[in-house]
mmCIF file of C-alpha atoms and ligand atoms in Angstrom:
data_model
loop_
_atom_site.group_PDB
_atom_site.id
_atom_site.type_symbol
_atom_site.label_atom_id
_atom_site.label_comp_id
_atom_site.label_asym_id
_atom_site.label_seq_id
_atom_site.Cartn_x
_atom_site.Cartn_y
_atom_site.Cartn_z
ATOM 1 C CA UNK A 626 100.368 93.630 53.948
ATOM 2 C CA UNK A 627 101.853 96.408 52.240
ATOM 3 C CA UNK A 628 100.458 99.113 53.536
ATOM 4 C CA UNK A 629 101.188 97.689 57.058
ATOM 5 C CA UNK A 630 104.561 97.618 56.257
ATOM 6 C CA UNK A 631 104.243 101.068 55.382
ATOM 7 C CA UNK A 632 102.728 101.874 58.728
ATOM 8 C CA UNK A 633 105.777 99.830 60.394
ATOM 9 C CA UNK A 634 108.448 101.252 58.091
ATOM 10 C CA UNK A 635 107.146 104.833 58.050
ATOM 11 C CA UNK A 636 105.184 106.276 61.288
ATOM 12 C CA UNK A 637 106.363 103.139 63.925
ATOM 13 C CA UNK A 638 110.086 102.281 62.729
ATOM 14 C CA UNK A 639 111.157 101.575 66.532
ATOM 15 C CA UNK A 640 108.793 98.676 66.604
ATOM 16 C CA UNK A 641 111.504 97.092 63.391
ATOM 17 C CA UNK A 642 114.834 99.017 64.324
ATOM 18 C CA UNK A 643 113.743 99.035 68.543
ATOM 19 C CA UNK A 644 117.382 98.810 70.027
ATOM 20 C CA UNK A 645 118.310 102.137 68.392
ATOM 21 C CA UNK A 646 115.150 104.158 69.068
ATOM 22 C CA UNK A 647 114.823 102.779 72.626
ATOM 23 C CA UNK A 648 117.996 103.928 73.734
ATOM 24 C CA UNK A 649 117.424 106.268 76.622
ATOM 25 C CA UNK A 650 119.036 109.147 74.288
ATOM 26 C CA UNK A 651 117.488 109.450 71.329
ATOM 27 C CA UNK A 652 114.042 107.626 73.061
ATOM 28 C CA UNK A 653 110.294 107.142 71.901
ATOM 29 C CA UNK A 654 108.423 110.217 71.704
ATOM 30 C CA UNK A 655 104.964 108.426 70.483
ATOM 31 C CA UNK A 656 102.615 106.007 71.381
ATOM 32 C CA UNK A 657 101.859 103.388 68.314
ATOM 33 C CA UNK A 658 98.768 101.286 69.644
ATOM 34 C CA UNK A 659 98.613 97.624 68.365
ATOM 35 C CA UNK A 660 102.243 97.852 67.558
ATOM 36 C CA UNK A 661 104.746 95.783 69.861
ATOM 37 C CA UNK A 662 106.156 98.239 72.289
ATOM 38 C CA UNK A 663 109.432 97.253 73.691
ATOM 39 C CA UNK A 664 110.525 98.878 77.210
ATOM 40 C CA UNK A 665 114.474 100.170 77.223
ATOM 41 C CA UNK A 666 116.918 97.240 77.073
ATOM 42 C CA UNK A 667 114.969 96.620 73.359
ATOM 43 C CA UNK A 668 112.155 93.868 75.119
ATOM 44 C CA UNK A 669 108.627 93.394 74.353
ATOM 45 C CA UNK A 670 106.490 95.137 77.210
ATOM 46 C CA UNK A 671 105.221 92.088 79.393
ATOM 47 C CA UNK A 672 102.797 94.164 81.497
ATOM 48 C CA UNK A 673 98.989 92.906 80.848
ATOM 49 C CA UNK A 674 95.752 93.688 82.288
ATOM 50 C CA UNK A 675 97.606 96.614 83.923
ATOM 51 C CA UNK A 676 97.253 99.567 85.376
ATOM 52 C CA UNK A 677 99.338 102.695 86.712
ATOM 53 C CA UNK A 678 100.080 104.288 89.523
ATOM 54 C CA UNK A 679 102.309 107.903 89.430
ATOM 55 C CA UNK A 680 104.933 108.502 92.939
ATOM 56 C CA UNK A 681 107.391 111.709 92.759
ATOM 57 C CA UNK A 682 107.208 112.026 88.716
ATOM 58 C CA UNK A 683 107.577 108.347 88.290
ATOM 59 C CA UNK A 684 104.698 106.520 85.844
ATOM 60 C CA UNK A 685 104.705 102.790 87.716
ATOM 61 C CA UNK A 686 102.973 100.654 85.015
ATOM 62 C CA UNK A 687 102.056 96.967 86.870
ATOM 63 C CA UNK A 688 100.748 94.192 84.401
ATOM 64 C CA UNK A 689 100.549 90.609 83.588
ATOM 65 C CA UNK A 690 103.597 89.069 83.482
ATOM 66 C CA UNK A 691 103.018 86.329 80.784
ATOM 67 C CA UNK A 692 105.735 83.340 80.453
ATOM 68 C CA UNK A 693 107.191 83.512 77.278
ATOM 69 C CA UNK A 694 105.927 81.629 74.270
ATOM 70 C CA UNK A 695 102.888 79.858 76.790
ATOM 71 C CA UNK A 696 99.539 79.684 75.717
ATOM 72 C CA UNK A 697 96.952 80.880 78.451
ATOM 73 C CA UNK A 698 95.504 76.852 77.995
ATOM 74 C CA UNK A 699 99.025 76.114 79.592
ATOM 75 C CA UNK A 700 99.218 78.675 82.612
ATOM 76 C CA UNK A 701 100.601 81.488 81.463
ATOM 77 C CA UNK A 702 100.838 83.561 84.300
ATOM 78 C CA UNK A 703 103.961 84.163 85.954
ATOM 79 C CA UNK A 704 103.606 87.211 88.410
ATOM 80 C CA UNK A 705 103.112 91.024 88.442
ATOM 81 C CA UNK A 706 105.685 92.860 86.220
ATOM 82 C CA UNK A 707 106.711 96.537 86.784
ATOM 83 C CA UNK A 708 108.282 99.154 84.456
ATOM 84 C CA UNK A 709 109.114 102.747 85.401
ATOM 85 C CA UNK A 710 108.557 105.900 83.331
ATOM 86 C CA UNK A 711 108.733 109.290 83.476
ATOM 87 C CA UNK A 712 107.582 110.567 79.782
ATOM 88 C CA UNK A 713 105.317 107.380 79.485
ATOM 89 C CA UNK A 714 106.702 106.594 76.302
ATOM 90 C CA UNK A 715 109.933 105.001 77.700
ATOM 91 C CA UNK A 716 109.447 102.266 79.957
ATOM 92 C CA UNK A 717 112.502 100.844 82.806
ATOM 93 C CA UNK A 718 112.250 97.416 83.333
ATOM 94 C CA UNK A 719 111.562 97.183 87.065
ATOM 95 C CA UNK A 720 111.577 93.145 86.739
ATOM 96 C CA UNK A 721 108.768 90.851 88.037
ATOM 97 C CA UNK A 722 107.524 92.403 91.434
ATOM 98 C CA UNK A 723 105.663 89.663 92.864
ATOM 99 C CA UNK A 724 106.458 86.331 91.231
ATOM 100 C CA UNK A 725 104.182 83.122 91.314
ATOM 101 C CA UNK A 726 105.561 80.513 93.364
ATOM 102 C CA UNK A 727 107.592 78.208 91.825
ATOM 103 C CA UNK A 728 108.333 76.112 95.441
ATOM 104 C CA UNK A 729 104.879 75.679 97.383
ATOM 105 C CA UNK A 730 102.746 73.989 95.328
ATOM 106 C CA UNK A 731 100.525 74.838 98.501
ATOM 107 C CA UNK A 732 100.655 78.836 98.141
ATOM 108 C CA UNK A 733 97.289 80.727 96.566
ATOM 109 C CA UNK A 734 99.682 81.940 93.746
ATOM 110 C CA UNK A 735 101.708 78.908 92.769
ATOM 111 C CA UNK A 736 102.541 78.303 89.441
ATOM 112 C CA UNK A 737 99.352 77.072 87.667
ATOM 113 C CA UNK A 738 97.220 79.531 89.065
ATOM 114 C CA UNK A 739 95.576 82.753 87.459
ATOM 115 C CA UNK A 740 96.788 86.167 87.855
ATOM 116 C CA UNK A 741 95.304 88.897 86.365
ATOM 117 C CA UNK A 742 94.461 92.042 86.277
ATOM 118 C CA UNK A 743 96.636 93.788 88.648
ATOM 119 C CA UNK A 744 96.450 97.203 90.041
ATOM 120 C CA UNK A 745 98.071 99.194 92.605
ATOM 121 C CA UNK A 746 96.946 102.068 95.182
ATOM 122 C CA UNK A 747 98.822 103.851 97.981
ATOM 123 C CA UNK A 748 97.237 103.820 101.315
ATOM 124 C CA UNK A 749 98.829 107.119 103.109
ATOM 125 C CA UNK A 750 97.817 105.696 106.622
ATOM 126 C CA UNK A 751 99.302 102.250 106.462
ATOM 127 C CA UNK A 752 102.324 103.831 103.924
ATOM 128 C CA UNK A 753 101.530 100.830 101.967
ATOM 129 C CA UNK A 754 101.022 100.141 98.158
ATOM 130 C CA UNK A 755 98.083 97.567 97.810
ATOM 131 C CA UNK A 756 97.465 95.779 95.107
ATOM 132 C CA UNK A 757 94.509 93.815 94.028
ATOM 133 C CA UNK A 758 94.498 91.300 91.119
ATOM 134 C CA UNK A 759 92.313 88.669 90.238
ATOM 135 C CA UNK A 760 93.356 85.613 91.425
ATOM 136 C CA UNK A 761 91.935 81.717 90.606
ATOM 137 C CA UNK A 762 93.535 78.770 92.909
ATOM 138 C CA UNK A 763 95.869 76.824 90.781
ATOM 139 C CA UNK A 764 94.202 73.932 88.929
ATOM 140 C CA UNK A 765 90.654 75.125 89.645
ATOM 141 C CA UNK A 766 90.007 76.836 86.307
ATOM 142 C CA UNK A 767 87.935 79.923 86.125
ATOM 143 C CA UNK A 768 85.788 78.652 88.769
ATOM 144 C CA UNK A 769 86.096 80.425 92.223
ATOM 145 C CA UNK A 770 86.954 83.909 91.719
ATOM 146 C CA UNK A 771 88.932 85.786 94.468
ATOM 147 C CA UNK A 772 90.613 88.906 94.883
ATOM 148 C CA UNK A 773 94.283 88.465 95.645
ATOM 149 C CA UNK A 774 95.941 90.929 97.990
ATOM 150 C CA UNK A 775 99.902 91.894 98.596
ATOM 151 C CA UNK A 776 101.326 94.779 99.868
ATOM 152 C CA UNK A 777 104.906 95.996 99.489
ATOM 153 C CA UNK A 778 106.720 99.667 100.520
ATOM 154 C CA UNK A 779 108.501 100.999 97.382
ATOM 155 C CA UNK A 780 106.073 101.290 94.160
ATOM 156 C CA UNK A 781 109.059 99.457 92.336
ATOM 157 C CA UNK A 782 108.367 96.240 94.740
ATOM 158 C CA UNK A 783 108.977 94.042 95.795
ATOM 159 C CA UNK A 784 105.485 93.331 96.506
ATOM 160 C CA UNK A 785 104.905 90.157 99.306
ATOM 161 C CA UNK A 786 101.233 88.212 98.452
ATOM 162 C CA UNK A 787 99.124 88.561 101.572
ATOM 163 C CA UNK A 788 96.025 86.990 101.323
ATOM 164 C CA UNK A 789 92.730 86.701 99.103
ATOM 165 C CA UNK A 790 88.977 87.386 100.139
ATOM 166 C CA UNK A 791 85.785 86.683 97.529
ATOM 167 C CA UNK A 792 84.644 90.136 97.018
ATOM 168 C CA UNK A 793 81.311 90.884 96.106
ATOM 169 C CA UNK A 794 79.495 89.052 98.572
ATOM 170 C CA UNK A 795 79.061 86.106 96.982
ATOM 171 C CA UNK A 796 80.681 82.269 97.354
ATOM 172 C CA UNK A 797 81.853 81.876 94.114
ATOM 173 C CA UNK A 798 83.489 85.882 94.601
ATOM 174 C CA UNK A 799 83.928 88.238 91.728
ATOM 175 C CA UNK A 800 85.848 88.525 88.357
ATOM 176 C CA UNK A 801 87.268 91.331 86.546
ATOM 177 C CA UNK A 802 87.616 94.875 88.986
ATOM 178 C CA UNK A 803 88.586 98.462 89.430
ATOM 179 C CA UNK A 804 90.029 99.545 92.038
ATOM 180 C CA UNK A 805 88.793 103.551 92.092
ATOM 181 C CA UNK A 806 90.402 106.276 94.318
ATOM 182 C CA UNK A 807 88.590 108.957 94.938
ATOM 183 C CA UNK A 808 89.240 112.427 95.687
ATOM 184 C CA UNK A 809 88.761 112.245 99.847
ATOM 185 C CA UNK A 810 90.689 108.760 99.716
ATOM 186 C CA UNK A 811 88.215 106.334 99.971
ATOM 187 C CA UNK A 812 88.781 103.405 97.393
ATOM 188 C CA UNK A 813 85.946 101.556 95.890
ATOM 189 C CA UNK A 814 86.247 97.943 94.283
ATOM 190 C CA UNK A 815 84.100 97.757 91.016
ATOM 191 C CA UNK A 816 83.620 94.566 90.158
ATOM 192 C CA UNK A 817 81.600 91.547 88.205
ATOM 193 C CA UNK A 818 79.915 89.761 90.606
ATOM 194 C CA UNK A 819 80.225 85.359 89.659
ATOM 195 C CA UNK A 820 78.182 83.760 88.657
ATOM 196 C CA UNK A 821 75.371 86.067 87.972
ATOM 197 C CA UNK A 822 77.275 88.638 86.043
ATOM 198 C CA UNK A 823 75.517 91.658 88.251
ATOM 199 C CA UNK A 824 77.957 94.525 88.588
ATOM 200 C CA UNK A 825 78.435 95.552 92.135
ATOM 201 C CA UNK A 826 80.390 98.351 93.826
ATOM 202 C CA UNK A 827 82.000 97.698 97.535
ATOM 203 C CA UNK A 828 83.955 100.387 99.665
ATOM 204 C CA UNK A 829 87.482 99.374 100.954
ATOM 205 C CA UNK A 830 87.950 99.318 104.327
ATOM 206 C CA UNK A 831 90.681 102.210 105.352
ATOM 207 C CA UNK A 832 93.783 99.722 105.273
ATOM 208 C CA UNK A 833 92.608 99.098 101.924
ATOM 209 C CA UNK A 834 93.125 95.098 102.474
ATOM 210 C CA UNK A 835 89.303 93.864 102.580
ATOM 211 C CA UNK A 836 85.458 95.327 101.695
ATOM 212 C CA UNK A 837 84.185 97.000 104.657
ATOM 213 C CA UNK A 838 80.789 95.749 104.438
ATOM 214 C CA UNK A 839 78.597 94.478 102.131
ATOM 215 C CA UNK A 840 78.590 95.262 97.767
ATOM 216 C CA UNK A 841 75.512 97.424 96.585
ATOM 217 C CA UNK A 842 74.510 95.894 92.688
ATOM 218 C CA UNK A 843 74.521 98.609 90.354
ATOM 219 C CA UNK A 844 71.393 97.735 88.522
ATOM 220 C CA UNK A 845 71.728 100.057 86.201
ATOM 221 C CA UNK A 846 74.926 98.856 84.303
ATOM 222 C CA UNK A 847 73.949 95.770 82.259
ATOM 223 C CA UNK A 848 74.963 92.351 83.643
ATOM 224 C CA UNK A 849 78.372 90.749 81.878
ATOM 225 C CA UNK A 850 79.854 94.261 82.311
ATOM 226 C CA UNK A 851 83.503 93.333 82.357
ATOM 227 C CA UNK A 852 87.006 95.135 82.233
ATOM 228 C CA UNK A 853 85.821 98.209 84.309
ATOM 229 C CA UNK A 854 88.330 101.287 84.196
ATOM 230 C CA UNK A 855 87.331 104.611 86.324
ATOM 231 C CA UNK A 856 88.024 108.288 85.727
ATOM 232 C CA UNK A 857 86.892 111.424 88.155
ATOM 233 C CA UNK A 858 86.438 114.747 86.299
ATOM 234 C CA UNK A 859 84.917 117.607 87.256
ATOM 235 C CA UNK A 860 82.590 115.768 89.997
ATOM 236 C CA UNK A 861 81.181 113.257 87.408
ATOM 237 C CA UNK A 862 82.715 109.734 87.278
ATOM 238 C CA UNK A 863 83.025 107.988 83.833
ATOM 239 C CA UNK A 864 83.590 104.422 83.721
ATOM 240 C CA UNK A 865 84.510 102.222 80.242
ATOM 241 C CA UNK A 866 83.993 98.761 80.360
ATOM 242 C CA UNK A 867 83.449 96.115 78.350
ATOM 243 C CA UNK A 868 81.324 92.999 77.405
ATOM 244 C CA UNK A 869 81.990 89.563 78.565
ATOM 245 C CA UNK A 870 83.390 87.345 75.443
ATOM 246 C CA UNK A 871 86.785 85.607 77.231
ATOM 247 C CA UNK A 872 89.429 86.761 75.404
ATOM 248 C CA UNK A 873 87.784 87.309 72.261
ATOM 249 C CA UNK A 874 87.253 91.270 71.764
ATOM 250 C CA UNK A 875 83.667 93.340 71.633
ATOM 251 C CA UNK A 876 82.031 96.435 71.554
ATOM 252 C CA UNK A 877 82.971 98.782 74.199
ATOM 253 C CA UNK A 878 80.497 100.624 76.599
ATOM 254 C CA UNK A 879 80.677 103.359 78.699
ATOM 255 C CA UNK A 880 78.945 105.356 81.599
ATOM 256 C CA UNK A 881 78.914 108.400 83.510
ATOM 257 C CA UNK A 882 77.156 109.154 86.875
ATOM 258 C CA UNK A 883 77.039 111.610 90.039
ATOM 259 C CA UNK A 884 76.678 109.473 92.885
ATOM 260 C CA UNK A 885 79.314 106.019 92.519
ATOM 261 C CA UNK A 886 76.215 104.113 94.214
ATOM 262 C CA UNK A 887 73.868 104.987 91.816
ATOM 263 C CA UNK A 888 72.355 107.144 88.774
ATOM 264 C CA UNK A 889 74.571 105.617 86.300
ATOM 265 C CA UNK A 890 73.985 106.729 82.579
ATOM 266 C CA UNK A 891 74.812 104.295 79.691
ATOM 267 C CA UNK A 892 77.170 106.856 77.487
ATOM 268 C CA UNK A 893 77.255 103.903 74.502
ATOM 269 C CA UNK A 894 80.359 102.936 72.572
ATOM 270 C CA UNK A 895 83.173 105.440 72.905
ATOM 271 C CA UNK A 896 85.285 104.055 70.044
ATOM 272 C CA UNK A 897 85.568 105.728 66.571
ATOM 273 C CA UNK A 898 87.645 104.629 64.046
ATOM 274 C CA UNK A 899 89.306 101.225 62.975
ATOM 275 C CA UNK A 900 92.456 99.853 63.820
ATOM 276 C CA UNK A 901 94.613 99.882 60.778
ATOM 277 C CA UNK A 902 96.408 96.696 61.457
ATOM 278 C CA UNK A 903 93.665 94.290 62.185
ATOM 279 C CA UNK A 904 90.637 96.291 60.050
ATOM 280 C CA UNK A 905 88.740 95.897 63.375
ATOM 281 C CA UNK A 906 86.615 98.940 64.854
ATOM 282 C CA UNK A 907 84.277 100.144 67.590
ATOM 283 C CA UNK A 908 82.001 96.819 67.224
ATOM 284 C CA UNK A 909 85.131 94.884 68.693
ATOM 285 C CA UNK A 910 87.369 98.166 70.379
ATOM 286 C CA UNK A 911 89.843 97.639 67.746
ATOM 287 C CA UNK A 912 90.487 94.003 68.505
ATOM 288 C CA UNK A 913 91.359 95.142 72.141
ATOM 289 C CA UNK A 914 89.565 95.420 75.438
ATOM 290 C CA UNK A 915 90.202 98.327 78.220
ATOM 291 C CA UNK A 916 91.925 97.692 81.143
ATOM 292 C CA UNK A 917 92.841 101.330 82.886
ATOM 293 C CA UNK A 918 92.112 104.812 82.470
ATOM 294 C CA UNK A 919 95.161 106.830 83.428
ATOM 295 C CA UNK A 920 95.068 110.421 84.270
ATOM 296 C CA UNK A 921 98.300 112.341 82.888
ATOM 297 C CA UNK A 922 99.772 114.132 85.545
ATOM 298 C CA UNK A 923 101.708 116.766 83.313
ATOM 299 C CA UNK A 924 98.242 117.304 81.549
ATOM 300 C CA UNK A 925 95.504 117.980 83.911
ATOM 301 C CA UNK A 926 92.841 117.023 82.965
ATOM 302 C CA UNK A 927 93.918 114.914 80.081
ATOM 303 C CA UNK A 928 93.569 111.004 79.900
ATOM 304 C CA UNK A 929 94.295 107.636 78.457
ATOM 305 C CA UNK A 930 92.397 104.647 77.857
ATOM 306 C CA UNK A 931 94.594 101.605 77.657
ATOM 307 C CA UNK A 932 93.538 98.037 76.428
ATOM 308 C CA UNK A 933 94.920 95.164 75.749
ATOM 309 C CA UNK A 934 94.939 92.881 72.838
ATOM 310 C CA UNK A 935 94.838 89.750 74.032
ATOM 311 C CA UNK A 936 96.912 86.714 72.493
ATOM 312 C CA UNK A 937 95.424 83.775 74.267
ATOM 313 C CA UNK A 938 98.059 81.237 72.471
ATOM 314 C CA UNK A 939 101.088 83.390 72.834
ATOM 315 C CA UNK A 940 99.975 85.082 75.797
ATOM 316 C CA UNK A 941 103.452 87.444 76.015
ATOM 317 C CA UNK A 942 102.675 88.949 72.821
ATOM 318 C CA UNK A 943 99.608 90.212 73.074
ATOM 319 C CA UNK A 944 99.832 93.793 72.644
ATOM 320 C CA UNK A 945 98.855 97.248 74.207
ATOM 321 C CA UNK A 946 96.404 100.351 72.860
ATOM 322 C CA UNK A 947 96.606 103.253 74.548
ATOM 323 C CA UNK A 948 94.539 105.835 73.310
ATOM 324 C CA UNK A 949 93.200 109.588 74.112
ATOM 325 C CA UNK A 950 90.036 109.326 75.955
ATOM 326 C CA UNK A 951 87.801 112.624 75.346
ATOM 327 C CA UNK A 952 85.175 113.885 77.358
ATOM 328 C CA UNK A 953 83.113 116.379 75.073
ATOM 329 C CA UNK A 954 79.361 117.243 76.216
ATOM 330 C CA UNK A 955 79.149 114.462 78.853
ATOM 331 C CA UNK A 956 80.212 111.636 76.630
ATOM 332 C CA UNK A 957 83.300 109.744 76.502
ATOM 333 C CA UNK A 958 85.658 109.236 73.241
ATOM 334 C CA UNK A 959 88.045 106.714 71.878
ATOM 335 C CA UNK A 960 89.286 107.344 68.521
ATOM 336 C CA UNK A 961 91.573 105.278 66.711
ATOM 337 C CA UNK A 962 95.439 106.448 66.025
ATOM 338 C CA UNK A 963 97.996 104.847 64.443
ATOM 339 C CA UNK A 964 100.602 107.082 65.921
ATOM 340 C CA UNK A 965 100.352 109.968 68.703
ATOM 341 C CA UNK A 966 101.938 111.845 71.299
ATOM 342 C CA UNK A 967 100.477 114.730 74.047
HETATM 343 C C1 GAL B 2361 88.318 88.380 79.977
HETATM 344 C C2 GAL B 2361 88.954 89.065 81.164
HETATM 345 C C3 GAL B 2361 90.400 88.658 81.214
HETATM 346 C C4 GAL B 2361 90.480 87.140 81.287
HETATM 347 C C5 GAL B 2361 89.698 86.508 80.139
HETATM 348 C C6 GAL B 2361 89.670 84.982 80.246
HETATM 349 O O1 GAL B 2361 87.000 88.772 79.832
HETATM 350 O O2 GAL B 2361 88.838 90.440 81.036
HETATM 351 O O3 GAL B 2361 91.012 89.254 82.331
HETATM 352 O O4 GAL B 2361 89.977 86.697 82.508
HETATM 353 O O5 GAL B 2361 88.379 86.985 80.126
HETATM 354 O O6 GAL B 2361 88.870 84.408 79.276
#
């Protein structure tokens, strides 16, 4: 307890004193994984699952937005929520982009269903954003799994739902995803295929709104691979992802290949280290599972690995890692900080 405090007091002490150090003067200049991380009018960060997207020097960070003080038993899940950053330690609140439905009890997203997982890509022919999330019919549990589409103009939203397909090729559709851009534009969905667990890659069609044809299994990643999050460098693609324990954490595992449709190599555990708060280490990824690889514009080259730790009976205050990811000699590490900056 005391040396937590410590850690609070000494190397974190906007996560106590966060009105002061979150003004946009004197602002954050470090990332404190597993520490709450509020954006700059002094609130927790409500953006889980997430991933980023970067327009004109902008960082748009789209997440989870969890109702406050909900358990995820209850229906936690109120909408996509968008901050704005430049630095990407200082988040804008951009509000909630793409809101369940509180009226139709009718709509796909009405309150009471699942949203998750959320992430964005821009689609230069249509001059749309597209986001995918994972999206379960309200009421139906974690049964049918679909992909939920909306589309909006600005990357600050609003974002308007469109529709949902089951990806993967199968009836009962897919679960967890990554939505991959590659270099010539073409945009992959990753995914878990329900209910067998195989992992399966699918090509977008170019409007980005449904698979083109059908999902190839990628027999070479184990089955239950969940949480995938995709990087590019240097003509190799590395992909973390993780096992398939609900919202309980465990070990990491990673992959690297040549050809996205094949050839993948199991890379092992990327983590190192322990997360000082919660003693846990690379047999449970700190406590936290990944959600999105984000390459740093003002770094070429450089990358983070952000995960989530998840809070299934206060959903909003489960909090974010985000970590250095190193590539060194064709493998990929994680290694636990308590404080950092680029
Ligand atoms: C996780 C998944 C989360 C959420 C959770 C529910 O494995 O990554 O997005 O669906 O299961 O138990």
């Amino acid at each position: 307890m005391l040396l937590r405090l410590f850690f609070l007091l000494v190397l974190c002490p906007s996560t106590l004193i966060g009105q002061q150090m979150n003004s946009p003067l004197d602002g954050r200049k470090y990332f404190c994984p597993g520490q709450i991380w509020t954006d700059l009018n002094g609130n927790p960060i409500n953006a889980h699952g997430g991933g980023i997207i970067y327009v004109d020097g902008t960082y748009y960070w789209y997440g989870e937005h969890k109702l406050l003080g909900k358990s995820e038993r209850e229906g936690a899940d109120g909408g996509v929520h968008c901050y704005s950053s430049t630095d990407l330690y200082n988040w804008q609140d951009e509000g909630i982009i793409l809101s369940v439905d509180y009226q139709n009890p009718q709509s796909d997203i009405a309150l009471g269903c699942i949203l998750e997982r959320p992430k964005v890509i821009y689609n230069k022919r249509t001059k749309l954003y597209v986001m995918y999330f994972k999206l379960y019919l309200p009421g139906r549990g974690y049964d049918t799994g679909y992909v939920g589409v909306a589309t909006g103009t600005n990357p600050s939203g609003p974002f308007q739902y469109s529709h949902k397909f089951l990806g993967a090729g199968s009836s009962k559709g897919s679960g967890d995803f990554c939505m991959f851009q590659d270099e010539d534009g073409n945009v992959y969905h990753l995914t878990v295929r329900k209910p067998d667990k195989a992992f399966c890659i699918g090509r977008l069609q170019d409007d980005c709104l449904y698979p083109e044809g059908t999902y190839k299994v990628l027999s070479d990643i184990p089955l239950h691979t969940e949480a995938p999050a995709m990087v590019r460098k240097d003509g190799i693609y590395y992909m973390i992802g993780s096992g398939s324990s609900g919202w309980a954490p465990n070990a990491a595992r990673s992959f690297s290949t040549q050809n996205l449709w094949k050839g993948y190599k199991d890379l092992g555990n990327p983590c190192i280290g322990v997360n000082t708060y919660n003693q846990l280490g690379a047999e449970k990824t700190f406590g936290a599972q990944i959600s999105f690889i984000l390459p740093v514009k003002q770094r070429p080259g450089f990358y983070i690995a952000m995960f989530d730790i998840w809070n299934p009976e206060r959903a909003s205050d489960g909090l974010y890692v985000w970590l250095p990811l190193r590539i060194e000699n064709g493998k990929l590490i994680v290694e636990w900080k308590d404080q950092w900056s680029f």
